[in-house]
mmCIF file of C-alpha atoms in Angstrom:
data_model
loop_
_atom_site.group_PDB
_atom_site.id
_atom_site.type_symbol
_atom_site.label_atom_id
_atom_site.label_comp_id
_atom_site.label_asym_id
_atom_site.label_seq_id
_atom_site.Cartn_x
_atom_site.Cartn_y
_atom_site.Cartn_z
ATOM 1 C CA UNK A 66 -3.499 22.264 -6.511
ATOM 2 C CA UNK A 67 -6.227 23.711 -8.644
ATOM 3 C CA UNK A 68 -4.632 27.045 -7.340
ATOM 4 C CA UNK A 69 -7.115 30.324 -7.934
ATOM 5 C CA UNK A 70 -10.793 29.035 -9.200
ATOM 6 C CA UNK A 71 -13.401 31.778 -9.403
ATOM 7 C CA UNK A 72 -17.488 31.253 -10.563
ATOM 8 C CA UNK A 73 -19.014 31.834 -13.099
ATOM 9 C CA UNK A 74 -17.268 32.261 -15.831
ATOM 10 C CA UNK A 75 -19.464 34.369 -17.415
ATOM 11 C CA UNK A 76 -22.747 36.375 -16.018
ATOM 12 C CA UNK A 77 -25.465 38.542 -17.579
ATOM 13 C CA UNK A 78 -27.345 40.922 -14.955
ATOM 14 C CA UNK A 79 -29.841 44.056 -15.753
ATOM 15 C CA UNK A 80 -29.129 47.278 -14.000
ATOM 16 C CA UNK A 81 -29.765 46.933 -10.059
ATOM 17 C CA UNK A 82 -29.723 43.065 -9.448
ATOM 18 C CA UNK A 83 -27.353 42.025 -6.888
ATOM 19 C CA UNK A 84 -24.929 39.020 -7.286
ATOM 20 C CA UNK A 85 -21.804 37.576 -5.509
ATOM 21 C CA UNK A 86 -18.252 36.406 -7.732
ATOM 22 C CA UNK A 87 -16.782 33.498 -6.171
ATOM 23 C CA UNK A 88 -13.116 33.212 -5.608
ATOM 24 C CA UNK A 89 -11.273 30.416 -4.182
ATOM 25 C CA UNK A 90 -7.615 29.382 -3.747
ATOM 26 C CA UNK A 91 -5.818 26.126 -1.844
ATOM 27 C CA UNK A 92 -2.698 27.331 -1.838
ATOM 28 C CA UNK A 93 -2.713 29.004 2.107
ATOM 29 C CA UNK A 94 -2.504 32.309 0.501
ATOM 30 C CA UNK A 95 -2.620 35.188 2.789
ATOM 31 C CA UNK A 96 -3.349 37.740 0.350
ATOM 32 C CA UNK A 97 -6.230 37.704 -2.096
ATOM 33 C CA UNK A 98 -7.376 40.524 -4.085
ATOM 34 C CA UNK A 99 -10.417 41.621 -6.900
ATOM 35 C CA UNK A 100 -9.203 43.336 -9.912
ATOM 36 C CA UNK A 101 -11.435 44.426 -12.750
ATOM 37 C CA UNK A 102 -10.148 44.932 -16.401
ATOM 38 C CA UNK A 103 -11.748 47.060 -19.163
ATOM 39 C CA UNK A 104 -11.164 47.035 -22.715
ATOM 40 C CA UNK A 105 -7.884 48.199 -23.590
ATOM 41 C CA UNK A 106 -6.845 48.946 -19.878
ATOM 42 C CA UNK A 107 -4.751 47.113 -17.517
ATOM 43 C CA UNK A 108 -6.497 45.595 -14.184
ATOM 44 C CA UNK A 109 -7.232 48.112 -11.680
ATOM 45 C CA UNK A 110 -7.869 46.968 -7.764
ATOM 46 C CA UNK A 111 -10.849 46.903 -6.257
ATOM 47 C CA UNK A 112 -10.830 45.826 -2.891
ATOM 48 C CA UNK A 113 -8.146 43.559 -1.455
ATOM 49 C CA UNK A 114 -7.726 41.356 1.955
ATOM 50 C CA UNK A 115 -3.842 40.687 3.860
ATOM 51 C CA UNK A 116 -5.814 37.847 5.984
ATOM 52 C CA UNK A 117 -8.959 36.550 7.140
ATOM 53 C CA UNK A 118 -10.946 39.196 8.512
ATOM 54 C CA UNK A 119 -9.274 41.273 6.977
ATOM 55 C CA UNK A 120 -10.480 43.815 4.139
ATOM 56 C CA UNK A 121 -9.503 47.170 2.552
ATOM 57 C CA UNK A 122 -10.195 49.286 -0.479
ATOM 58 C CA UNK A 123 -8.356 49.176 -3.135
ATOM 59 C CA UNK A 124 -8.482 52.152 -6.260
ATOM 60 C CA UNK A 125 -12.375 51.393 -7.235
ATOM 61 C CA UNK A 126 -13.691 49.815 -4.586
ATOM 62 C CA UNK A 127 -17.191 51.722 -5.128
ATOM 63 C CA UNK A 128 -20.368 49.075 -5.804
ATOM 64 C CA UNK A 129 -18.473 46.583 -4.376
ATOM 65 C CA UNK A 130 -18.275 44.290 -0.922
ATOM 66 C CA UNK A 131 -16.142 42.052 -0.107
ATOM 67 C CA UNK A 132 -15.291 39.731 3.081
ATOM 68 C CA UNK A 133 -12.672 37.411 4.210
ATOM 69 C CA UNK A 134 -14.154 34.789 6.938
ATOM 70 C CA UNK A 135 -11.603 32.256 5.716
ATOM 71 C CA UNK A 136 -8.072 31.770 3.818
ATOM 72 C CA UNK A 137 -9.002 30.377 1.098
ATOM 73 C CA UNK A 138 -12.497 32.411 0.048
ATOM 74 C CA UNK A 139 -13.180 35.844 -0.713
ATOM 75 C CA UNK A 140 -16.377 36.395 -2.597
ATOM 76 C CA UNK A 141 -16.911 39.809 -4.253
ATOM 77 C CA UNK A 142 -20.375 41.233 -4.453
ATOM 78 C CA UNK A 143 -21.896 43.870 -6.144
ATOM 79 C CA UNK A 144 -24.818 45.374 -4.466
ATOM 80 C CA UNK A 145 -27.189 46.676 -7.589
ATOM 81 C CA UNK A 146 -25.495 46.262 -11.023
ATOM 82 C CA UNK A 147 -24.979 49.306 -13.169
ATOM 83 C CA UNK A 148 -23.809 49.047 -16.677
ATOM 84 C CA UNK A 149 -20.794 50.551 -16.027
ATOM 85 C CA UNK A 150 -19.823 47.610 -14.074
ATOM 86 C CA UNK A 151 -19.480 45.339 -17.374
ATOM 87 C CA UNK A 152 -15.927 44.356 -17.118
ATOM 88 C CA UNK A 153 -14.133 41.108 -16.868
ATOM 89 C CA UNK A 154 -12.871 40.674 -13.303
ATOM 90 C CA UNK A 155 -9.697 38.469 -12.151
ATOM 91 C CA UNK A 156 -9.227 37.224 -8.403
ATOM 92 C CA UNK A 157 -5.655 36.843 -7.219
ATOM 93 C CA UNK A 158 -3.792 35.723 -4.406
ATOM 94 C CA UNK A 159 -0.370 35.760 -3.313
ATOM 95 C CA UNK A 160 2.150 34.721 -0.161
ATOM 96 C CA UNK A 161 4.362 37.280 0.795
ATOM 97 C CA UNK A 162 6.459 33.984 2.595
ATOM 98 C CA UNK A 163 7.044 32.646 -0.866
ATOM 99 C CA UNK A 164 9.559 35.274 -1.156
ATOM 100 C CA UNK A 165 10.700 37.455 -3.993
ATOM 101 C CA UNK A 166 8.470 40.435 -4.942
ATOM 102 C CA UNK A 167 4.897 40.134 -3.235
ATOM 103 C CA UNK A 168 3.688 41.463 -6.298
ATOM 104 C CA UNK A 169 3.954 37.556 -7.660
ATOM 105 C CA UNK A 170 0.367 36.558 -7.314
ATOM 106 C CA UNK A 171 -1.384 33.827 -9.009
ATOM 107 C CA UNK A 172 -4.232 35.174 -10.975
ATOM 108 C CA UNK A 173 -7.435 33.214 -11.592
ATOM 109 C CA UNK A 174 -9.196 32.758 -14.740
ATOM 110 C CA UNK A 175 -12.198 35.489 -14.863
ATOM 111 C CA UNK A 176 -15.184 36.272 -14.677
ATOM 112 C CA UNK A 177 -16.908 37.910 -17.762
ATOM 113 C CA UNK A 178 -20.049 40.166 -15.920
ATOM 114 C CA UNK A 179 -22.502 42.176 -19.105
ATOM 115 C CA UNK A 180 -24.301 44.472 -17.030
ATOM 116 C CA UNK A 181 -27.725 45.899 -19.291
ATOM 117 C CA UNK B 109 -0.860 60.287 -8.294
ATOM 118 C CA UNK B 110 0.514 56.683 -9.232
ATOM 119 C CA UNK B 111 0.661 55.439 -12.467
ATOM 120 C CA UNK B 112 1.911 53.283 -14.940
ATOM 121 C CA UNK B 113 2.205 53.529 -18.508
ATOM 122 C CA UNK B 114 3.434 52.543 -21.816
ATOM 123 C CA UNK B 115 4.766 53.892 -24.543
ATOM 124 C CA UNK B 116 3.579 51.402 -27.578
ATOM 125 C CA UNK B 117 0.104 50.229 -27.528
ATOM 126 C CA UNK B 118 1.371 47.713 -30.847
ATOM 127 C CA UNK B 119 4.289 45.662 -31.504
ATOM 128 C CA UNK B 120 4.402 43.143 -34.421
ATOM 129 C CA UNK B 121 7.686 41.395 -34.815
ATOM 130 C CA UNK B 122 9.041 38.395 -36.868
ATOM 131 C CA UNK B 123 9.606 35.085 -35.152
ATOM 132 C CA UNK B 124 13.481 35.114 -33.716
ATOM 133 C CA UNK B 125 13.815 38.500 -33.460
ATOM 134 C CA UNK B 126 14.514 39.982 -30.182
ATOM 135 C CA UNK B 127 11.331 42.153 -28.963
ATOM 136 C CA UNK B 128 11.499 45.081 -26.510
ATOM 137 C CA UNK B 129 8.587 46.767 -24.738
ATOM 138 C CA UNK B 130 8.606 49.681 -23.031
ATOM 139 C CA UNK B 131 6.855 51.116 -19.764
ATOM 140 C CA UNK B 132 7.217 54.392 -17.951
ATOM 141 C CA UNK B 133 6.242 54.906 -14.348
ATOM 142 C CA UNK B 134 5.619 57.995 -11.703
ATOM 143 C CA UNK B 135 5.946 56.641 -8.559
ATOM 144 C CA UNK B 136 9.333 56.665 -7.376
ATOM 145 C CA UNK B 137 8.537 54.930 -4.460
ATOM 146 C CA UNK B 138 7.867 51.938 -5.713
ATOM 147 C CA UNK B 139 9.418 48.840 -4.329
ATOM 148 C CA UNK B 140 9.051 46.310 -7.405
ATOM 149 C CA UNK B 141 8.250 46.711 -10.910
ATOM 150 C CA UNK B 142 6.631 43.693 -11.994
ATOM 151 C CA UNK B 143 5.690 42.296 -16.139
ATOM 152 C CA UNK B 144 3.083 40.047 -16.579
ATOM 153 C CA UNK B 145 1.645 38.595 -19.809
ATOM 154 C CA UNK B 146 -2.052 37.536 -20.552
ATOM 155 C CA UNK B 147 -2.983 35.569 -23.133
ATOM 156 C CA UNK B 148 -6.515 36.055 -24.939
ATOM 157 C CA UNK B 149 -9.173 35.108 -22.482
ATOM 158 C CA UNK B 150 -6.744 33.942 -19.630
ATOM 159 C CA UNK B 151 -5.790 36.301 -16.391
ATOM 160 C CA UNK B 152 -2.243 37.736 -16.498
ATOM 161 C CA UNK B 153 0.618 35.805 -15.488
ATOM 162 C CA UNK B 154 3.683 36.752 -13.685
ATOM 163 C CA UNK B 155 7.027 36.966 -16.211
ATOM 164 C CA UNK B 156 9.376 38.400 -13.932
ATOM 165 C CA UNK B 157 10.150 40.969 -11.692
ATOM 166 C CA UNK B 158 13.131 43.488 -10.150
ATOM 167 C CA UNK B 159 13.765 45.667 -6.844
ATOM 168 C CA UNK B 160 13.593 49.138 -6.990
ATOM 169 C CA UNK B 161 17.695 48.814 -6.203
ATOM 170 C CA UNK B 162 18.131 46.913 -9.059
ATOM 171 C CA UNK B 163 19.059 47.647 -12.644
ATOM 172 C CA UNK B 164 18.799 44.583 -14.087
ATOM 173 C CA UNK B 165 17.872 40.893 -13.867
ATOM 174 C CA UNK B 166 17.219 37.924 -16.211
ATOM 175 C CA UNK B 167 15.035 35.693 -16.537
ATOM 176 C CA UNK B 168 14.879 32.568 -19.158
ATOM 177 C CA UNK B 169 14.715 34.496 -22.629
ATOM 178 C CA UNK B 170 13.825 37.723 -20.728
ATOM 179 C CA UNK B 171 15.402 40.866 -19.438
ATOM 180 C CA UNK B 172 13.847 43.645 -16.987
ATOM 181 C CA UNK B 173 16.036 46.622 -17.404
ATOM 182 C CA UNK B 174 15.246 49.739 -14.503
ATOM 183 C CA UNK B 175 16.175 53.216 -15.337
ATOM 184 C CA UNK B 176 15.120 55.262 -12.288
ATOM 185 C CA UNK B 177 16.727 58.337 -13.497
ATOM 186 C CA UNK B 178 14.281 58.011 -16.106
ATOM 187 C CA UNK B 179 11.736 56.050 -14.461
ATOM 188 C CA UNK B 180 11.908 53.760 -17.416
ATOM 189 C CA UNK B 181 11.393 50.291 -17.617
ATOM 190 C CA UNK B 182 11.440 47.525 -20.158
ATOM 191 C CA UNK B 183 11.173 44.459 -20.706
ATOM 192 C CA UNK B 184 13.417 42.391 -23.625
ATOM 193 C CA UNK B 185 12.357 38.859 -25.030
ATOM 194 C CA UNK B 186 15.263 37.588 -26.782
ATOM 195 C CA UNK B 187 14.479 35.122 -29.778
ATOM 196 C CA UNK B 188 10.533 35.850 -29.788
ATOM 197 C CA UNK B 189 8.565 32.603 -30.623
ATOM 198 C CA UNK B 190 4.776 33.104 -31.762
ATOM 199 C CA UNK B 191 3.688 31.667 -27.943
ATOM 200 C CA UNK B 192 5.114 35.199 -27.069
ATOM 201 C CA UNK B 193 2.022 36.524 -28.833
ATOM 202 C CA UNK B 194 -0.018 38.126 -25.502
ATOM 203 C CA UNK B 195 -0.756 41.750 -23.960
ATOM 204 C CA UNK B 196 1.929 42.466 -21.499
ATOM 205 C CA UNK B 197 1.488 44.369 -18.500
ATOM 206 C CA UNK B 198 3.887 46.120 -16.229
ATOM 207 C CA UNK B 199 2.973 46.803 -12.715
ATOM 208 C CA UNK B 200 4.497 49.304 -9.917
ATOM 209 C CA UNK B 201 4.007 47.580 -6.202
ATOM 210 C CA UNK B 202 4.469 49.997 -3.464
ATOM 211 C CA UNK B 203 4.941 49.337 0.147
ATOM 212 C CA UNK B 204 1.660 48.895 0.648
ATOM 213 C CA UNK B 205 0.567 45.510 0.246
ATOM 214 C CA UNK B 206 -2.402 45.195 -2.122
ATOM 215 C CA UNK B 207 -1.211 48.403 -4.164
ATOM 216 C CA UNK B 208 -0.536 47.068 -7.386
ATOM 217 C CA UNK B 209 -0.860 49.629 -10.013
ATOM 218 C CA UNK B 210 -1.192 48.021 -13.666
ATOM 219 C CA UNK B 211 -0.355 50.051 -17.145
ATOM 220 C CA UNK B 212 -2.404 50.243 -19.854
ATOM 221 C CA UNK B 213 -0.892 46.975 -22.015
ATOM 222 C CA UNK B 214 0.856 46.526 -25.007
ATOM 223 C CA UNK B 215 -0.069 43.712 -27.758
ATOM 224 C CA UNK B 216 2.745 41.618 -28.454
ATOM 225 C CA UNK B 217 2.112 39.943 -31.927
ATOM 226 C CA UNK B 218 5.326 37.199 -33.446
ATOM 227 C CA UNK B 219 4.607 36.379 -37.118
ATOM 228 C CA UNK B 220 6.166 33.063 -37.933
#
């Protein structure tokens, strides 16, 4: 399993260009979820999905939309860049059948966004 | 509202040593309290977790320890090795799915 992939790795945008972050899994997760880290500061959720079809907001979810047509995708976009969005932003996905706390989710790799 | 923090931004310890970080939390109704570690450039990855009816659990060279009377938690890392070297993150989950609320970090650094 390749588990969480998410592309590109890095991205450079200036202020009010749209784009889309990729994120992919192949483990059957149900759950998948955006997080964005800053400097110094832990991840904080963006938006998150429990299924496909399925979306919801998570504690920042503004300048971003997501969607959930299948398991294994769930593409985050941001409709017109700001610089405040600069941030590095991790996918993740979990199983809440795998048991144990469903707060055990695989993270992906990142995606480095510089917003000028 | 929820959140998560932590008492030491820094620790620097000497390789062997046992290393303890700290993390406070609000939100008593939490169901899990969850550590991760993230190494430079690399999302975080899941160390270990415990129930919110739980005081303790081990893990392979680590120890969650839950104080609710406090609302204290901590993780220990018995016989540090310089791989240890990462940020680690706790995390509160609540009942809602999705709600994972992360603390601000602290950097882990083993000197050899």
């Amino acid at each position: 399993n390749a588990g969480v992939t998410q592309t590109p790795k890095f991205q450079v945008l200036k202020t009010g260009q749209s784009m889309t972050l990729q994120c992919a899994q192949d483990m059957n997760h149900e759950y998948m979820s955006w997080y964005r880290q800053d400097p110094g500061m832990g991840l904080r959720l963006i938006h998150y999905s429990v299924g496909a079809g399925i979306t919801d907001q998570g504690e920042v979810p503004n300048g971003y939309n997501v969607s959930r047509s299948t398991t294994e995708d769930f593409p985050l976009r941001l409709l017109s860049a700001a610089p405040s969005q600069t941030s590095v932003y991790f996918c993740a996905s979990s199983s809440p059948a795998a048991g144990g706390s469903r707060g055990t989710q695989y993270f992906g790799p990142g995606t480095r966004l510089l917003v000028l | 509202g929820e959140s998560v923090g932590l008492h030491l931004p820094t620790l620097s310890v000497q390789e062997g040593d046992n290393s303890i970080i700290n993390c406070a939390y609000s939100n008593s109704a939490s169901d899990y309290f969850i550590w991760y570690k993230q190494e430079s450039g690399k999302g975080p990855q899941f160390i270990i977790d415990i129930r919110s009816n739980m005081d303790k659990r081990q893990g392979q060279r680590v120890t969650v320890l839950l104080n609710k009377t406090v609302k204290h938690l901590s993780l220990q890392i018995a016989a540090t090795q310089p791989g240890d070297s990462a940020v680690y993150f706790c995390a509160e989950l609540s009942t809602s799915y999705g709600k994972l609320t992360f603390g601000q970090g602290t950097i882990l650094t083993v000197h050899p």
